Amino acid sequence: MKALHVTGLIMVAGILCSCQAVQKKEGGTAPAVQTGFLGKEKPKVDYVTPAAFTGTSKVAIASFKIGFMEEGKAIAKAGTGFGGKSTAGLKLLGIDDALRQQVTDVMYDDFVQQLRNGGYEVVDRQELVESEPFRKVKDYEAPYRKKSSMFGSGNEMTYFTPSSFGGRMYIMPSDNLGMGGLGFSNPLMASCEFAEKNGEIRVLYVTYVVDFANAEMRGGRWSTYSGVKIGQGLSVRTGSQLGIAGGHGGTFSKKNGSAALGQPCFTTEEFGEVVDVTSGAYKTVQVATNLLSAVTGGGTNQTREFEIKADPEKYRRLCQQVIAEANQQLVDAAVAKR
């Protein structure tokens, strides 16, 4: 019996050592297709009050920001507490703030040009920010670092605004970055007031989030095992949006609305190398811990840390490619409802 018990432990240990619940995925990867009610695939662009774009010919841009993900976690769980957990941590290396600022500046110019190509007159932004409604608006220093969300957990990202904005940014209510100001210090309130006073000029605000990785996860409440595969892949995330403020209004007002990406804009082209940087000592300790858990009837956990060592030029080029696609889709969406 003892021999059988020892043999069983050896077999369990062997399985734990060979099991790769958390893995890197070779090559470029694509984000998951986004679905909504009853699993129906979402459209490329989702509108909120599309009538807000109707009749718009002149626009002022209050806010344009791009959030760049720098690290994140993918976490998959099995069962309801004892099935185990798989965690992949991932950091992006080799990209500095100067490059992100360059991308932001180029893509802001592209956005303005797309608006003009779509028939909009883009008024001088100074007319907006120096107006009476904006004198009390709260702004923030850019770049702006903030805990945000990728794969459903808190992670680091940094928001950039165009250099021409003077190193300051507004936080709009739709940005999910916390309070951007109360009452008349809120930039959306000021945007509505500006639009009311200037009649034909409406105010735009844009927020994009750029991810650098995608995860395939298995698990869930009724699963025995969990697992994560993680790989590189640049995308402008679902929910990135173009908002429009046309004036004050109540609950049923059609003056304010937005167009947001229902599906991500992405590329599967590689821009770096994914490396497992989990220490051997940590892996050994985790196997021992899991062995004890397994023989006592508990679940097993696996955590791995990865880094993407990026090629800066490839990253820059591909970032601009997916953001330009987002610019085009959202401006086209605004024009379609004009």
Coordinates of C-alpha atoms in Angstrom, one line a residue:
M1 CA 0.0 0.0 0.0
K2 CA 2.8 2.4 0.9
A3 CA 4.5 1.6 -2.4
L4 CA 1.3 2.3 -4.3
H5 CA 0.9 5.6 -2.3
V6 CA 4.4 6.7 -3.2
T7 CA 3.9 5.7 -6.8
G8 CA 0.7 7.8 -6.9
L9 CA 2.5 10.8 -5.5
I10 CA 5.2 10.4 -8.1
M11 CA 2.6 10.3 -10.8
V12 CA 0.8 13.4 -9.5
A13 CA 4.1 15.2 -9.3
G14 CA 5.0 14.2 -12.8
I15 CA 1.6 15.5 -14.1
L16 CA 2.0 18.8 -12.2
C17 CA 5.5 19.2 -13.6
S18 CA 4.5 18.5 -17.2
C19 CA 1.2 20.5 -17.0
Q20 CA 1.3 23.8 -18.8
A21 CA -1.9 25.6 -17.7
V22 CA -0.3 28.9 -18.5
Q23 CA 1.5 29.2 -21.8
K24 CA 2.6 31.7 -24.3
K25 CA 1.2 31.5 -27.8
E26 CA 3.6 31.8 -30.7
G27 CA 3.0 34.4 -33.4
G28 CA 0.6 37.3 -33.6
T29 CA -2.8 36.9 -32.0
A30 CA -6.3 38.4 -32.5
P31 CA -8.6 39.6 -29.8
A32 CA -11.9 37.7 -29.3
V33 CA -14.9 38.6 -31.3
Q34 CA -17.3 40.7 -29.1
T35 CA -20.8 39.4 -28.6
G36 CA -23.8 40.8 -26.9
F37 CA -27.4 39.7 -26.1
L38 CA -27.9 35.9 -26.8
G39 CA -24.4 35.7 -28.1
K40 CA -25.1 37.8 -31.2
E41 CA -22.0 39.4 -32.7
K42 CA -21.8 43.1 -32.0
P43 CA -21.6 45.6 -34.9
K44 CA -18.3 47.4 -35.8
V45 CA -19.7 50.6 -34.2
D46 CA -22.2 51.0 -31.4
Y47 CA -24.1 54.3 -31.2
V48 CA -25.6 56.1 -28.2
T49 CA -28.1 58.7 -29.4
P50 CA -26.9 58.8 -33.0
A51 CA -29.3 61.7 -33.7
A52 CA -26.7 63.9 -31.8
F53 CA -24.6 63.8 -35.0
T54 CA -27.4 65.0 -37.2
G55 CA -26.9 68.4 -38.8
T56 CA -23.3 68.8 -37.5
S57 CA -21.0 70.8 -39.8
K58 CA -18.6 72.6 -37.4
V59 CA -16.8 70.9 -34.6
A60 CA -14.3 71.8 -31.9
I61 CA -12.1 69.1 -30.2
A62 CA -12.1 69.3 -26.5
S63 CA -10.3 66.1 -25.8
F64 CA -8.3 63.5 -27.7
K65 CA -6.4 60.9 -25.7
I66 CA -4.8 57.5 -26.3
G67 CA -4.3 55.1 -23.4
F68 CA -1.4 52.7 -23.9
M69 CA -1.4 49.5 -21.9
E70 CA 2.0 48.7 -20.4
E71 CA 1.3 45.6 -18.3
G72 CA -1.6 43.3 -17.5
K73 CA -2.9 40.0 -16.2
A74 CA -5.0 37.3 -17.6
I75 CA -6.7 35.2 -14.9
A76 CA -8.8 32.0 -15.5
K77 CA -10.6 30.1 -12.7
A78 CA -12.1 26.7 -12.5
G79 CA -15.0 25.7 -10.3
T80 CA -16.3 27.7 -7.4
G81 CA -13.2 27.9 -5.3
F82 CA -11.4 24.6 -5.3
G83 CA -10.8 24.0 -9.0
G84 CA -7.6 26.0 -9.3
K85 CA -6.6 29.3 -10.9
S86 CA -4.3 30.1 -13.9
T87 CA -2.6 33.5 -14.0
A88 CA -0.5 35.1 -16.7
G89 CA 1.3 38.4 -16.1
L90 CA 2.6 40.3 -19.0
K91 CA 4.8 43.4 -19.4
L92 CA 5.7 45.4 -22.5
L93 CA 9.4 46.4 -22.7
G94 CA 11.3 48.6 -25.2
I95 CA 8.7 51.4 -25.7
D96 CA 9.2 54.8 -24.1
D97 CA 7.0 57.8 -23.6
A98 CA 8.6 59.7 -26.5
L99 CA 7.4 57.1 -28.9
R100 CA 3.9 57.0 -27.5
Q101 CA 3.8 60.8 -27.7
Q102 CA 4.9 60.6 -31.3
V103 CA 2.1 58.1 -32.1
T104 CA -0.4 60.3 -30.4
D105 CA 0.6 63.4 -32.3
V106 CA 0.5 61.7 -35.7
M107 CA -2.8 60.0 -35.0
Y108 CA -4.4 63.3 -33.8
D109 CA -3.4 64.9 -37.1
D110 CA -4.9 61.9 -38.9
F111 CA -8.1 62.3 -36.9
V112 CA -8.5 65.9 -37.8
Q113 CA -7.8 65.2 -41.5
Q114 CA -10.4 62.4 -41.4
L115 CA -12.9 64.9 -40.1
R116 CA -12.1 67.3 -42.8
N117 CA -12.3 64.6 -45.4
G118 CA -15.7 63.8 -44.1
G119 CA -16.9 67.4 -44.7
Y120 CA -16.5 68.8 -41.2
E121 CA -15.1 72.3 -40.5
V122 CA -12.7 71.9 -37.5
V123 CA -12.5 75.2 -35.6
D124 CA -9.4 76.4 -33.8
R125 CA -9.3 74.5 -30.4
Q126 CA -8.2 77.7 -28.6
E127 CA -11.6 79.2 -29.4
L128 CA -13.0 76.4 -27.2
V129 CA -10.5 76.2 -24.3
E130 CA -10.3 80.0 -23.9
S131 CA -14.1 80.4 -23.9
E132 CA -16.0 81.5 -20.8
P133 CA -17.5 78.0 -20.1
F134 CA -14.0 76.4 -20.0
R135 CA -12.3 78.9 -17.7
K136 CA -13.2 76.9 -14.6
V137 CA -12.8 73.4 -16.1
K138 CA -10.5 71.0 -14.2
D139 CA -7.6 69.6 -16.2
Y140 CA -4.8 67.2 -15.5
E141 CA -1.2 66.9 -16.4
A142 CA -0.4 64.6 -19.4
P143 CA 0.9 61.9 -19.7
Y144 CA -1.5 60.6 -17.1
R145 CA -0.8 57.2 -15.5
K146 CA -3.7 55.2 -14.1
K147 CA -4.7 51.7 -13.0
S148 CA -7.1 50.5 -15.6
S149 CA -8.4 47.1 -16.9
M150 CA -7.1 44.5 -19.2
F151 CA -8.4 40.9 -19.1
G152 CA -10.6 41.9 -16.2
S153 CA -8.1 42.9 -13.6
G154 CA -6.2 46.1 -12.6
N155 CA -3.3 47.0 -14.7
E156 CA -1.0 49.9 -15.6
M157 CA -1.7 52.2 -18.6
T158 CA -0.7 55.7 -19.6
Y159 CA -2.8 58.3 -21.4
F160 CA -1.3 60.7 -23.8
T161 CA -2.8 63.8 -25.5
P162 CA -1.4 65.7 -28.5
S163 CA 1.6 68.0 -27.9
S164 CA -0.4 70.9 -29.2
F165 CA -2.7 70.5 -26.1
G166 CA 0.2 71.9 -24.0
G167 CA 0.6 68.9 -21.7
R168 CA -2.9 69.2 -20.2
M169 CA -5.9 66.9 -20.6
Y170 CA -9.5 66.8 -19.7
I171 CA -11.2 63.7 -18.1
M172 CA -14.6 63.2 -19.7
P173 CA -17.3 61.1 -17.8
S174 CA -17.1 58.4 -20.4
D175 CA -13.3 57.9 -19.9
N176 CA -13.8 55.7 -16.8
L177 CA -10.8 57.5 -15.1
G178 CA -12.6 58.9 -12.1
M179 CA -14.1 62.4 -11.6
G180 CA -13.2 64.9 -14.2
G181 CA -14.6 67.8 -12.2
L182 CA -18.0 68.7 -10.6
G183 CA -20.5 71.1 -11.8
F184 CA -19.1 73.9 -14.0
S185 CA -15.6 72.4 -13.6
N186 CA -16.7 69.3 -15.5
P187 CA -15.5 69.4 -19.1
L188 CA -18.6 67.7 -20.5
M189 CA -20.8 70.4 -18.8
A190 CA -18.6 73.1 -20.2
S191 CA -18.7 71.5 -23.7
C192 CA -22.5 71.5 -23.6
E193 CA -22.5 75.1 -22.5
F194 CA -20.1 76.1 -25.2
A195 CA -22.3 74.3 -27.8
E196 CA -25.4 76.0 -26.5
K197 CA -23.8 79.5 -26.8
N198 CA -22.2 78.9 -30.2
G199 CA -25.1 77.3 -32.0
E200 CA -23.7 75.5 -35.0
I201 CA -20.4 74.4 -33.3
R202 CA -20.5 71.1 -31.5
V203 CA -17.8 69.6 -29.3
L204 CA -16.0 66.3 -29.9
Y205 CA -14.0 64.2 -27.4
V206 CA -12.1 61.0 -28.2
T207 CA -10.7 58.2 -26.1
Y208 CA -8.8 55.2 -27.4
V209 CA -7.2 52.3 -25.4
V210 CA -4.4 50.4 -27.2
D211 CA -3.7 46.9 -26.0
F212 CA -0.5 44.9 -26.8
A213 CA -1.7 41.3 -26.0
N214 CA -4.5 38.9 -26.2
A215 CA -5.5 35.9 -24.0
E216 CA -7.3 32.7 -24.6
M217 CA -8.8 31.4 -21.4
R218 CA -10.5 28.2 -20.3
G219 CA -12.3 27.6 -17.1
G220 CA -15.5 28.7 -15.5
R221 CA -17.9 27.6 -12.8
W222 CA -18.5 24.1 -14.1
S223 CA -14.9 23.4 -15.2
T224 CA -12.4 21.1 -13.6
Y225 CA -9.4 22.8 -15.0
S226 CA -8.4 26.3 -15.9
G227 CA -5.8 27.6 -18.4
V228 CA -4.4 30.7 -20.2
K229 CA -2.6 31.1 -23.4
I230 CA -1.2 34.6 -23.9
G231 CA 0.3 36.2 -27.0
Q232 CA 1.3 39.5 -28.6
G233 CA -1.2 41.5 -30.7
L234 CA -1.9 45.2 -31.0
S235 CA -5.4 46.5 -31.0
V236 CA -7.6 49.5 -30.3
R237 CA -10.0 48.0 -27.7
T238 CA -13.8 47.7 -27.9
G239 CA -15.5 50.7 -26.2
S240 CA -12.9 53.3 -27.6
Q241 CA -15.1 56.1 -28.6
L242 CA -15.9 59.4 -30.3
G243 CA -18.3 61.5 -28.2
I244 CA -20.3 64.6 -29.3
A245 CA -21.8 67.4 -27.1
G246 CA -24.4 69.6 -28.7
G247 CA -26.0 71.3 -25.8
H248 CA -27.9 70.9 -22.5
G249 CA -30.8 68.5 -22.3
G250 CA -32.7 66.2 -20.1
T251 CA -33.0 62.4 -20.0
F252 CA -34.5 62.2 -23.5
S253 CA -32.4 64.8 -25.1
K254 CA -30.9 64.1 -28.5
K255 CA -28.2 66.7 -28.3
N256 CA -25.4 64.5 -26.9
G257 CA -24.2 61.1 -28.0
S258 CA -21.4 58.9 -29.1
A259 CA -20.1 56.3 -31.5
A260 CA -17.9 53.5 -30.0
L261 CA -16.1 50.5 -31.4
G262 CA -18.2 47.4 -31.0
Q263 CA -15.3 45.3 -32.3
P264 CA -11.6 46.0 -31.8
C265 CA -9.4 47.3 -34.6
F266 CA -6.4 45.0 -34.6
T267 CA -3.4 43.5 -36.4
T268 CA -1.9 40.0 -36.0
E269 CA 1.5 41.1 -37.2
E270 CA 4.2 40.5 -34.7
F271 CA 6.1 43.4 -33.2
G272 CA 8.4 41.7 -30.6
E273 CA 9.3 38.5 -28.8
V274 CA 7.4 36.9 -25.9
V275 CA 9.6 35.5 -23.2
D276 CA 8.7 33.5 -20.1
V277 CA 10.7 35.2 -17.2
T278 CA 9.3 33.2 -14.3
S279 CA 12.1 32.1 -12.1
G280 CA 13.0 28.4 -11.8
A281 CA 12.8 28.6 -8.1
Y282 CA 9.3 30.0 -8.2
K283 CA 8.2 27.2 -10.5
T284 CA 9.7 24.6 -8.1
V285 CA 7.9 26.1 -5.1
Q286 CA 4.6 26.2 -7.0
V287 CA 4.9 22.5 -8.0
A288 CA 5.5 21.5 -4.4
T289 CA 2.5 23.6 -3.2
N290 CA 0.3 22.2 -5.9
L291 CA 1.4 18.6 -5.0
L292 CA 0.3 19.1 -1.4
S293 CA -3.0 20.6 -2.6
A294 CA -3.7 17.9 -5.1
V295 CA -3.2 15.0 -2.7
T296 CA -5.5 16.6 -0.1
G297 CA -8.2 17.1 -2.7
G298 CA -7.7 20.7 -3.5
G299 CA -7.2 22.6 -6.8
T300 CA -3.9 23.5 -8.3
N301 CA -2.7 27.0 -9.3
Q302 CA -0.2 28.1 -11.9
T303 CA 1.3 31.6 -12.3
R304 CA 3.7 32.6 -15.0
E305 CA 5.3 36.0 -15.8
F306 CA 6.0 37.0 -19.4
E307 CA 7.6 40.0 -21.1
I308 CA 7.2 41.2 -24.7
K309 CA 10.5 42.7 -25.9
A310 CA 9.2 45.0 -28.5
D311 CA 10.8 46.3 -31.7
P312 CA 10.1 50.1 -31.3
E313 CA 9.7 50.7 -35.1
K314 CA 7.4 47.8 -35.6
Y315 CA 5.3 48.8 -32.6
R316 CA 5.0 52.4 -33.8
R317 CA 4.0 51.4 -37.3
L318 CA 1.4 48.9 -36.2
C319 CA 0.0 51.2 -33.5
Q320 CA -0.5 53.9 -36.1
Q321 CA -2.1 51.3 -38.4
V322 CA -4.8 50.2 -35.9
I323 CA -5.5 53.7 -34.6
A324 CA -5.9 55.1 -38.1
E325 CA -8.4 52.3 -38.7
A326 CA -10.3 53.4 -35.5
N327 CA -10.2 57.0 -36.7
Q328 CA -11.7 56.1 -40.0
Q329 CA -14.4 53.8 -38.6
L330 CA -15.6 56.4 -36.0
V331 CA -15.5 59.4 -38.3
D332 CA -17.3 57.4 -41.0
A333 CA -19.9 56.5 -38.3
A334 CA -20.4 60.1 -37.4
V335 CA -20.7 61.2 -41.1
A336 CA -23.3 58.4 -41.7
K337 CA -25.6 59.9 -39.1
R338 CA -25.0 63.5 -40.0

